[in-house]
CSV table of C-alpha atoms and ligand atoms in Angstrom, one decimal:
chain,number,residue,atom,x,y,z
A,1,MET,CA,8.1,-39.2,-13.7
A,2,ASN,CA,8.2,-42.5,-11.9
A,3,SER,CA,5.9,-45.3,-10.8
A,4,PHE,CA,5.8,-44.5,-7.1
A,5,PHE,CA,3.0,-41.9,-7.1
A,6,LYS,CA,0.4,-41.1,-9.8
A,7,PHE,CA,-0.5,-37.5,-10.4
A,8,ASP,CA,-3.1,-36.0,-12.7
A,9,GLU,CA,-1.1,-34.3,-15.5
A,10,ARG,CA,-2.7,-30.9,-14.6
A,11,ILE,CA,-1.1,-31.2,-11.1
A,12,GLU,CA,2.3,-32.1,-12.7
A,13,ALA,CA,2.0,-29.1,-15.0
A,14,ALA,CA,1.0,-26.8,-12.1
A,15,SER,CA,3.9,-28.1,-10.0
A,16,ALA,CA,6.5,-27.5,-12.8
A,17,LYS,CA,5.1,-23.9,-13.2
A,18,ALA,CA,5.3,-23.3,-9.4
A,19,LEU,CA,9.0,-24.4,-9.4
A,20,GLU,CA,9.7,-22.0,-12.2
A,21,THR,CA,7.8,-19.2,-10.3
A,22,ALA,CA,9.8,-19.9,-7.2
A,23,LYS,CA,13.3,-20.0,-8.8
A,24,THR,CA,14.5,-16.5,-7.8
A,25,GLN,CA,13.3,-17.1,-4.2
A,26,PHE,CA,15.0,-20.4,-4.0
A,27,GLU,CA,18.3,-18.8,-5.0
A,28,LYS,CA,17.9,-16.3,-2.1
A,29,ILE,CA,17.2,-19.1,0.3
A,30,GLU,CA,20.4,-21.0,-0.9
A,31,ASP,CA,22.4,-17.9,-0.3
A,32,ILE,CA,21.1,-17.4,3.3
A,33,ALA,CA,21.5,-21.2,4.1
A,34,GLU,CA,25.1,-21.2,2.9
A,35,TYR,CA,25.9,-18.1,4.9
A,36,ASN,CA,24.4,-19.6,8.0
A,37,GLN,CA,26.0,-23.0,7.5
A,38,GLN,CA,29.4,-21.4,7.3
A,39,LYS,CA,28.6,-19.3,10.5
A,40,VAL,CA,27.7,-22.6,12.4
A,41,ILE,CA,30.7,-24.5,11.1
A,42,SER,CA,33.1,-21.7,11.9
A,43,ALA,CA,31.8,-21.8,15.5
A,44,PHE,CA,32.3,-25.6,15.7
A,45,ILE,CA,35.9,-25.1,14.4
A,46,LYS,CA,36.6,-22.3,16.8
A,47,HIS,CA,35.6,-24.4,19.8
A,48,GLY,CA,37.3,-27.6,18.6
A,49,VAL,CA,34.3,-29.9,18.8
A,50,SER,CA,35.3,-33.6,19.1
A,51,GLU,CA,33.7,-36.9,20.1
A,52,SER,CA,34.6,-36.2,23.7
A,53,HIS,CA,31.9,-33.5,23.7
A,54,PHE,CA,29.2,-36.2,23.2
A,55,VAL,CA,30.2,-38.2,26.3
A,56,PRO,CA,27.1,-38.7,28.5
A,57,THR,CA,27.2,-37.3,32.0
A,58,THR,CA,25.0,-38.5,34.9
A,59,GLY,CA,24.1,-37.2,38.3
A,60,TYR,CA,24.8,-33.6,38.9
A,61,GLY,CA,26.5,-33.3,35.5
A,62,TYR,CA,29.4,-31.1,36.9
A,63,GLY,CA,32.0,-30.1,34.3
A,64,ASP,CA,30.1,-31.5,31.3
A,65,ARG,CA,32.4,-30.2,28.5
A,66,GLY,CA,29.8,-30.9,25.8
A,67,ARG,CA,27.1,-28.8,27.6
A,68,GLU,CA,29.5,-26.0,28.3
A,69,THR,CA,30.9,-25.8,24.8
A,70,LEU,CA,27.5,-26.0,23.2
A,71,ASP,CA,26.4,-22.9,25.1
A,72,LYS,CA,29.5,-21.1,23.8
A,73,ILE,CA,29.0,-22.2,20.2
A,74,TRP,CA,25.3,-21.2,20.5
A,75,ALA,CA,26.3,-17.7,21.8
A,76,ASP,CA,28.7,-17.2,18.9
A,77,VAL,CA,26.3,-18.3,16.3
A,78,PHE,CA,23.6,-16.0,17.6
A,79,GLY,CA,25.9,-13.1,18.2
A,80,ALA,CA,25.2,-13.2,22.0
A,81,GLU,CA,27.4,-13.0,25.1
A,82,ASP,CA,26.0,-16.3,26.5
A,83,ALA,CA,23.5,-19.0,26.0
A,84,LEU,CA,21.6,-21.8,27.8
A,85,VAL,CA,20.9,-24.8,25.6
A,86,ARG,CA,19.2,-27.6,27.4
A,87,HIS,CA,17.4,-30.8,26.4
A,88,ASN,CA,15.3,-30.5,29.6
A,89,PHE,CA,13.5,-27.5,28.5
A,90,THR,CA,10.2,-29.3,27.8
A,91,CYS,CA,9.0,-27.1,25.0
A,92,GLY,CA,9.1,-23.5,23.7
A,93,THR,CA,6.6,-22.3,26.2
A,94,HIS,CA,8.6,-23.6,29.1
A,95,THR,CA,11.8,-22.0,27.7
A,96,LEU,CA,10.1,-18.6,27.2
A,97,ALA,CA,8.5,-18.8,30.7
A,98,THR,CA,11.9,-19.6,32.2
A,99,ALA,CA,13.4,-16.5,30.5
A,100,LEU,CA,10.5,-14.3,31.6
A,101,PHE,CA,10.5,-15.5,35.2
A,102,GLY,CA,14.3,-15.5,35.2
A,103,VAL,CA,14.6,-11.8,34.5
A,104,LEU,CA,11.4,-10.1,35.7
A,105,ARG,CA,10.8,-9.2,39.4
A,106,PRO,CA,7.7,-8.1,41.4
A,107,GLY,CA,6.8,-4.5,40.4
A,108,ASP,CA,8.3,-4.9,36.9
A,109,LYS,CA,6.3,-4.3,33.8
A,110,MET,CA,6.4,-6.3,30.6
A,111,LEU,CA,5.2,-4.6,27.4
A,112,CYS,CA,4.4,-6.8,24.4
A,113,VAL,CA,4.6,-4.7,21.2
A,114,THR,CA,3.3,-7.3,18.7
A,115,GLY,CA,-0.3,-7.4,20.0
A,116,THR,CA,-1.6,-10.3,22.0
A,117,PRO,CA,1.1,-13.0,22.1
A,118,TYR,CA,1.0,-16.7,21.2
A,119,ASP,CA,-1.8,-18.6,23.0
A,120,THR,CA,0.3,-20.7,25.3
A,121,ILE,CA,2.0,-17.6,26.7
A,122,HIS,CA,-1.3,-16.2,28.0
A,123,ASN,CA,-1.2,-18.4,31.1
A,124,VAL,CA,2.4,-17.5,31.7
A,125,ILE,CA,1.6,-13.8,31.7
A,126,GLY,CA,-1.7,-14.2,33.4
A,127,ILE,CA,-3.6,-12.3,30.7
A,128,LYS,CA,-6.9,-14.1,31.5
A,129,GLY,CA,-7.4,-13.3,35.2
A,130,SER,CA,-4.7,-14.2,37.6
A,131,GLU,CA,-3.7,-17.7,36.6
A,132,MET,CA,-2.0,-19.6,39.4
A,133,GLY,CA,1.7,-19.1,39.2
A,134,SER,CA,1.6,-16.6,36.4
A,135,LEU,CA,3.8,-13.5,36.2
A,136,LYS,CA,0.7,-11.5,37.3
A,137,ASP,CA,0.4,-13.8,40.3
A,138,PHE,CA,3.9,-12.7,41.2
A,139,GLY,CA,3.2,-9.0,40.8
A,140,VAL,CA,4.6,-8.4,37.3
A,141,ALA,CA,2.4,-6.0,35.4
A,142,TYR,CA,1.6,-6.5,31.7
A,143,ASP,CA,0.5,-4.3,28.8
A,144,GLU,CA,0.4,-4.7,25.1
A,145,ILE,CA,0.5,-2.5,22.0
A,146,PRO,CA,-1.5,-3.7,19.0
A,147,LEU,CA,0.0,-3.9,15.6
A,148,LYS,CA,-1.0,-1.3,13.1
A,149,ASP,CA,-2.0,-2.7,9.7
A,150,GLY,CA,-0.1,-5.9,10.7
A,151,ARG,CA,3.2,-4.1,11.4
A,152,LEU,CA,4.9,-2.6,14.5
A,153,TYR,CA,3.1,0.5,15.6
A,154,TYR,CA,6.4,2.5,16.2
A,155,ASP,CA,4.7,5.7,17.3
A,156,ALA,CA,2.6,4.1,20.0
A,157,ILE,CA,5.6,2.0,21.1
A,158,GLU,CA,7.8,5.1,21.4
A,159,ALA,CA,5.1,6.8,23.5
A,160,ALA,CA,4.7,3.8,25.8
A,161,VAL,CA,8.3,2.9,26.6
A,162,ASP,CA,9.0,5.0,29.6
A,163,GLU,CA,10.9,4.4,32.9
A,164,SER,CA,8.1,2.1,34.1
A,165,VAL,CA,8.7,-0.5,31.4
A,166,THR,CA,11.2,-3.2,32.4
A,167,MET,CA,10.9,-5.4,29.3
A,168,VAL,CA,9.8,-4.9,25.7
A,169,TYR,CA,8.6,-8.3,24.4
A,170,ILE,CA,8.5,-9.1,20.7
A,171,GLN,CA,7.0,-12.2,19.0
A,172,ARG,CA,8.9,-12.6,15.7
A,173,SER,CA,6.7,-15.2,14.1
A,174,ARG,CA,3.1,-14.7,13.0
A,175,GLY,CA,2.0,-17.7,15.1
A,176,TYR,CA,-1.6,-18.5,14.1
A,177,GLU,CA,-2.4,-15.0,12.8
A,178,LEU,CA,-2.5,-13.6,9.3
A,179,ARG,CA,-0.1,-10.8,10.0
A,180,PRO,CA,3.4,-10.8,8.4
A,181,SER,CA,6.3,-12.1,10.5
A,182,LEU,CA,8.8,-9.5,11.8
A,183,VAL,CA,12.0,-9.2,9.8
A,184,ILE,CA,15.3,-8.4,11.4
A,185,SER,CA,15.4,-4.8,10.1
A,186,GLU,CA,12.1,-4.1,11.9
A,187,ILE,CA,13.5,-5.6,15.1
A,188,GLU,CA,16.6,-3.5,14.8
A,189,LYS,CA,14.5,-0.3,14.4
A,190,LEU,CA,12.4,-1.2,17.4
A,191,VAL,CA,15.4,-1.8,19.6
A,192,LYS,CA,16.8,1.6,18.7
A,193,ILE,CA,13.4,3.3,19.5
A,194,ALA,CA,12.9,1.5,22.8
A,195,LYS,CA,16.5,2.0,24.0
A,196,ALA,CA,16.4,5.7,23.1
A,197,LYS,CA,13.4,6.1,25.4
A,198,ASN,CA,14.7,3.8,28.2
A,199,PRO,CA,18.3,2.7,28.0
A,200,ASN,CA,17.7,0.1,30.7
A,201,VAL,CA,14.8,-1.6,29.0
A,202,ILE,CA,15.3,-5.3,28.3
A,203,VAL,CA,14.3,-6.3,24.7
A,204,MET,CA,13.3,-9.9,24.6
A,205,VAL,CA,12.3,-11.8,21.4
A,206,ASP,CA,10.2,-14.9,21.1
A,207,ASN,CA,12.4,-16.3,18.3
A,208,CYS,CA,10.3,-19.4,17.6
A,209,TYR,CA,10.2,-20.3,13.9
A,210,GLY,CA,12.6,-17.4,13.1
A,211,GLU,CA,16.1,-19.0,13.6
A,212,PHE,CA,18.3,-19.0,10.4
A,213,VAL,CA,15.5,-17.6,8.3
A,214,GLU,CA,17.7,-14.5,7.7
A,215,LYS,CA,21.5,-14.0,8.0
A,216,LEU,CA,21.2,-12.1,11.3
A,217,GLU,CA,19.4,-13.0,14.5
A,218,PRO,CA,17.7,-10.5,16.9
A,219,THR,CA,20.7,-10.7,19.2
A,220,ASN,CA,22.9,-9.4,16.3
A,221,VAL,CA,20.8,-6.2,16.2
A,222,GLY,CA,20.6,-5.4,19.9
A,223,ALA,CA,18.0,-7.7,21.4
A,224,ASP,CA,19.0,-8.5,25.0
A,225,LEU,CA,17.4,-12.0,25.2
A,226,ILE,CA,15.9,-14.5,22.8
A,227,ALA,CA,14.4,-17.9,23.3
A,228,GLY,CA,13.1,-20.8,21.2
A,229,SER,CA,12.2,-24.4,20.9
A,230,LEU,CA,14.6,-27.2,19.6
A,231,ILE,CA,11.8,-29.1,17.9
A,232,LYS,CA,11.4,-26.1,15.6
A,233,ASN,CA,14.1,-24.4,13.5
A,234,ALA,CA,17.1,-24.5,15.8
A,235,GLY,CA,17.1,-28.2,16.4
A,236,GLY,CA,17.5,-28.9,12.7
A,237,GLY,CA,15.0,-31.7,12.8
A,238,ILE,CA,17.6,-33.8,14.7
A,239,ALA,CA,17.0,-32.6,18.3
A,240,THR,CA,14.2,-34.6,19.8
A,241,THR,CA,13.3,-32.2,22.6
A,242,GLY,CA,14.7,-29.0,24.3
A,243,GLY,CA,15.0,-25.3,24.1
A,244,TYR,CA,17.5,-22.5,24.2
A,245,ILE,CA,17.9,-19.0,25.6
A,246,ALA,CA,20.6,-16.6,24.3
A,247,GLY,CA,21.6,-13.0,25.1
A,248,ARG,CA,23.3,-10.8,27.6
A,249,HIS,CA,25.5,-12.7,30.0
A,250,ASP,CA,23.8,-11.3,33.2
A,251,LEU,CA,20.3,-12.1,31.9
A,252,VAL,CA,21.2,-15.6,30.7
A,253,GLU,CA,22.7,-16.3,34.2
A,254,LYS,CA,19.5,-15.2,35.8
A,255,CYS,CA,17.6,-17.6,33.5
A,256,ALA,CA,19.9,-20.4,34.5
A,257,TYR,CA,19.2,-19.6,38.2
A,258,ARG,CA,15.5,-20.0,37.4
A,259,LEU,CA,16.0,-23.2,35.4
A,260,THR,CA,18.0,-24.9,38.1
A,261,THR,CA,18.6,-22.9,41.3
A,262,PRO,CA,20.3,-19.7,42.5
A,263,GLY,CA,23.9,-20.5,43.1
A,264,LEU,CA,24.0,-23.6,40.9
A,265,GLY,CA,22.8,-22.1,37.6
A,266,LYS,CA,24.6,-23.5,34.6
A,267,GLU,CA,27.0,-25.6,36.6
A,268,VAL,CA,24.6,-28.6,36.9
A,269,GLY,CA,22.5,-30.6,34.5
A,270,ALA,CA,23.4,-34.1,33.4
A,271,THR,CA,23.2,-34.4,29.6
A,272,LEU,CA,22.6,-38.2,29.6
A,273,GLY,CA,23.9,-38.6,26.0
A,274,MET,CA,21.7,-35.8,24.5
A,275,ASN,CA,24.7,-33.6,23.5
A,276,ARG,CA,25.3,-35.3,20.2
A,277,GLU,CA,21.9,-34.7,18.8
A,278,LEU,CA,21.9,-31.1,20.0
A,279,TYR,CA,25.2,-30.5,18.2
A,280,MET,CA,24.1,-32.3,15.1
A,281,GLY,CA,20.8,-30.4,15.2
A,282,LEU,CA,22.6,-27.1,15.2
A,283,PHE,CA,24.8,-28.3,12.4
A,284,TYR,CA,21.8,-29.2,10.3
A,285,ALA,CA,19.6,-26.2,11.2
A,286,PRO,CA,20.7,-23.7,8.5
A,287,HIS,CA,20.1,-26.4,5.8
A,288,THR,CA,16.9,-27.7,7.3
A,289,VAL,CA,15.4,-24.2,7.7
A,290,GLY,CA,16.3,-23.6,4.0
A,291,GLU,CA,14.4,-26.8,3.1
A,292,ALA,CA,11.4,-25.7,5.1
A,293,LEU,CA,11.5,-22.2,3.5
A,294,LYS,CA,11.7,-23.7,0.0
A,295,SER,CA,8.7,-25.9,0.9
A,296,ALA,CA,6.7,-22.9,2.1
A,297,ILE,CA,7.5,-20.9,-1.0
A,298,TYR,CA,6.7,-23.8,-3.3
A,299,ILE,CA,3.3,-24.4,-1.5
A,300,ALA,CA,2.5,-20.6,-1.9
A,301,ALA,CA,3.5,-20.7,-5.6
A,302,LEU,CA,1.5,-23.9,-6.3
A,303,PHE,CA,-1.7,-23.0,-4.4
A,304,GLY,CA,-1.4,-19.3,-5.4
A,305,GLY,CA,-1.4,-20.6,-9.0
A,306,PHE,CA,-4.7,-22.4,-8.3
A,307,GLY,CA,-6.1,-19.0,-7.3
A,308,TYR,CA,-6.0,-19.3,-3.5
A,309,LYS,CA,-5.0,-16.6,-1.1
A,310,THR,CA,-1.5,-17.1,0.3
A,311,THR,CA,0.0,-15.4,3.3
A,312,PRO,CA,2.8,-14.6,2.9
A,313,ALA,CA,2.9,-14.5,-1.0
A,314,PHE,CA,5.6,-16.7,-2.5
A,315,ASP,CA,7.9,-13.7,-3.1
A,316,ALA,CA,7.3,-11.9,0.1
A,317,GLU,CA,10.1,-11.1,2.6
A,318,ARG,CA,10.0,-13.8,5.3
A,319,GLY,CA,10.9,-13.7,9.0
A,320,ASP,CA,9.7,-17.2,9.8
A,321,ILE,CA,8.9,-20.5,8.2
A,322,VAL,CA,5.1,-20.4,8.5
A,323,GLN,CA,2.9,-20.4,5.4
A,324,SER,CA,-0.9,-20.0,5.4
A,325,LEU,CA,-3.3,-20.8,2.7
A,326,GLY,CA,-6.9,-19.5,2.4
A,327,LEU,CA,-8.6,-22.7,1.2
A,328,GLU,CA,-12.1,-21.2,1.3
A,329,ASN,CA,-14.2,-24.0,2.7
A,330,PRO,CA,-14.2,-26.9,5.3
A,331,GLU,CA,-14.1,-29.6,2.7
A,332,SER,CA,-10.9,-28.2,1.1
A,333,LEU,CA,-9.2,-27.9,4.5
A,334,VAL,CA,-9.9,-31.5,5.3
A,335,ALA,CA,-8.8,-32.8,1.8
A,336,PHE,CA,-5.7,-30.7,2.0
A,337,CYS,CA,-4.7,-32.1,5.4
A,338,GLN,CA,-5.5,-35.6,4.4
A,339,GLY,CA,-3.3,-35.2,1.3
A,340,ILE,CA,-0.4,-33.9,3.3
A,341,GLN,CA,-0.7,-36.7,5.8
A,342,SER,CA,-0.9,-39.4,3.1
A,343,GLY,CA,2.7,-38.5,1.9
A,344,SER,CA,4.2,-38.4,5.4
A,345,PRO,CA,7.0,-40.8,6.4
A,346,ILE,CA,5.2,-41.6,9.6
A,347,ASP,CA,1.5,-42.4,10.0
A,348,SER,CA,0.8,-42.1,6.3
A,349,PHE,CA,-2.1,-44.5,6.8
A,350,VAL,CA,-3.9,-42.2,9.1
A,351,SER,CA,-6.7,-39.9,7.7
A,352,PRO,CA,-7.1,-36.7,9.7
A,353,GLU,CA,-10.6,-35.6,10.6
A,354,PRO,CA,-11.8,-32.4,12.3
A,355,TRP,CA,-12.1,-32.7,16.1
A,356,ASP,CA,-12.9,-30.6,19.2
A,357,MET,CA,-9.4,-29.8,20.5
A,358,PRO,CA,-9.2,-28.6,24.1
A,359,GLY,CA,-8.7,-24.8,24.2
A,360,TYR,CA,-10.0,-24.1,20.7
A,361,GLU,CA,-13.3,-22.5,20.0
A,362,SER,CA,-13.9,-24.4,16.7
A,363,GLN,CA,-13.0,-27.8,15.5
A,364,VAL,CA,-9.5,-28.3,14.2
A,365,VAL,CA,-8.1,-30.6,11.5
A,366,MET,CA,-4.3,-31.4,11.6
A,367,ALA,CA,-1.8,-33.3,9.5
A,368,ALA,CA,1.4,-34.4,11.1
A,369,GLY,CA,3.6,-37.4,10.3
A,370,ALA,CA,6.8,-36.6,12.1
A,371,PHE,CA,9.7,-38.6,13.5
A,372,THR,CA,9.6,-36.4,16.6
A,373,MET,CA,6.1,-36.0,18.2
A,374,GLY,CA,4.8,-32.4,17.7
A,375,SER,CA,7.9,-31.3,15.8
A,376,SER,CA,7.0,-28.4,13.5
A,377,ILE,CA,10.2,-28.2,11.7
A,378,GLU,CA,8.9,-31.4,10.1
A,379,LEU,CA,6.1,-30.8,7.7
A,380,SER,CA,2.8,-30.2,9.5
A,381,ALA,CA,-0.5,-28.5,8.7
A,382,ASP,CA,-3.4,-27.4,10.9
A,383,ALA,CA,-6.6,-25.7,10.2
A,384,PRO,CA,-9.4,-24.4,12.5
A,385,ILE,CA,-12.7,-25.2,10.8
A,386,ARG,CA,-14.0,-21.6,10.8
A,387,GLU,CA,-13.9,-18.5,8.6
A,388,PRO,CA,-11.7,-17.5,6.9
A,389,TYR,CA,-10.8,-21.2,6.4
A,390,TYR,CA,-7.1,-20.9,6.4
A,391,ALA,CA,-4.6,-23.8,6.8
A,392,TRP,CA,-1.3,-23.1,8.6
A,393,ILE,CA,1.6,-25.0,7.3
A,394,GLN,CA,5.2,-25.2,8.5
A,395,GLY,CA,8.3,-27.3,8.1
A,396,GLY,CA,9.6,-29.8,5.7
A,397,LEU,CA,12.8,-31.7,6.6
A,398,THR,CA,13.6,-32.2,3.0
A,399,PHE,CA,12.1,-30.1,0.2
A,400,HIS,CA,11.4,-33.1,-2.0
A,401,SER,CA,9.3,-34.8,0.7
A,402,ALA,CA,7.3,-31.6,1.4
A,403,LYS,CA,6.8,-31.1,-2.3
A,404,LEU,CA,5.4,-34.6,-2.6
A,405,CYS,CA,3.0,-33.9,0.2
A,406,ALA,CA,1.8,-30.7,-1.3
A,407,MET,CA,1.2,-32.4,-4.7
A,408,LEU,CA,-0.8,-35.2,-3.0
A,409,ALA,CA,-2.8,-32.5,-1.2
A,410,ALA,CA,-3.6,-30.8,-4.5
A,411,GLN,CA,-4.4,-34.2,-6.1
A,412,LYS,CA,-6.8,-35.1,-3.2
A,413,MET,CA,-8.6,-31.7,-3.6
A,414,LEU,CA,-8.8,-32.3,-7.4
A,415,GLU,CA,-10.3,-35.8,-6.9
A,416,ARG,CA,-13.0,-34.4,-4.7
A,417,GLY,CA,-13.9,-31.7,-7.2
A,418,LEU,CA,-12.6,-28.9,-5.0
A,419,LEU,CA,-9.8,-27.7,-7.2
A,420,ASP,CA,-10.1,-25.3,-10.1
A,421,VAL,CA,-7.4,-26.3,-12.6
B,501,PLP,C1,5.8,-22.7,19.0
B,501,PLP,C2,5.7,-21.4,19.5
B,501,PLP,C3,5.8,-21.1,20.9
B,501,PLP,C4,6.0,-22.2,21.9
B,501,PLP,O1,5.2,-23.3,21.7
B,501,PLP,P1,5.5,-24.7,22.3
B,501,PLP,O2,4.5,-25.5,21.6
B,501,PLP,O3,5.4,-24.7,23.7
B,501,PLP,O4,6.9,-25.2,21.8
B,501,PLP,C5,5.8,-19.8,21.3
B,501,PLP,N1,5.7,-18.8,20.4
B,501,PLP,C6,5.6,-19.0,19.1
B,501,PLP,C7,5.5,-17.8,18.2
B,501,PLP,C8,5.6,-20.3,18.6
B,501,PLP,O5,5.6,-20.5,17.3
């Protein structure tokens, strides 16, 4: 209790109950975060990181020790042979596209086994017609296997992975769907099935939102290539832009040839002083992901306690940091997002309203008050205003700040007569 924020005592009581409910889950998160923190530190120690690794380079960036060492540390942390960590990957989509174009060739076939992938990847693949410059445009074939009851359809995958399939593509996170995220044990099983059918197949994982959620990463269990964004989990809330690719050495090299140019690959790329924040982001990432997971679990426990549908449930096994809440009607979605926004460190004075976002079929309401624009390791919520009226929530740099936002969201809903307490 303090004088900074005033809550209805029913919200206070519900929050205390949610914390009690979440206790066992929090202990599991602490265990994973500590394991991953030690994994990261041991890689820093092994490679003898010092201030000299943060020295900015300019021009070609030849011999940038910080850049070269960060790649090695990243590879060790992710159980991979090699990595490509760069501030000049503009976003997750760009990073994933670099990896796809890096390793696929005309006549190859990509098979996505987690249903239709994340929206922004559609144009990369050329799913809708032949988008200019898409993989399809370059003669790469694409097919997908739907999920079965929200989980990998192993039998159909086994039947489909033959000699014609060059790459099996997995999206670990649920994205904006109500399916569960993939856990590492499922990815491991899938790798075994795919490689048994075609030993040459490349298994690639869109690892966005998945880094450090479990003790192992897809590359620890046989995935050949993974990629993700640094303004999500792996940047620890510190990196202000960038992406990473990790995996088999020959594949990462091809990705580097795509990012820069054949022949130059990883040898060039001035870091301009960005190294420090990428190192510091990786250092923080296990802890920050733990905070984001605790935030998601608390929100699930709190709003589950109010009677709302939560996916995943507070005690479900998690493969990513995304939490969704079925808030049942447009008014609740708007009140929820406004409450979240009101407790944000940045732009707390802004009141989100639904708007017609380009590329969306319905209006969308969003809350985001982040230090890094668009960062979703920082607490953010967005909700399309349509059935089944779900809000998608992710991030939380510190558990206590995310908890405050969730309580303010509940309070806002209560004030508008939308909450049954
Ligand atoms: C965020 C994300 C991406 C990439 O999105 P960007 O906004 O370009 O960073 C791709 N796949 C998944 C599952 C994601 O969550």
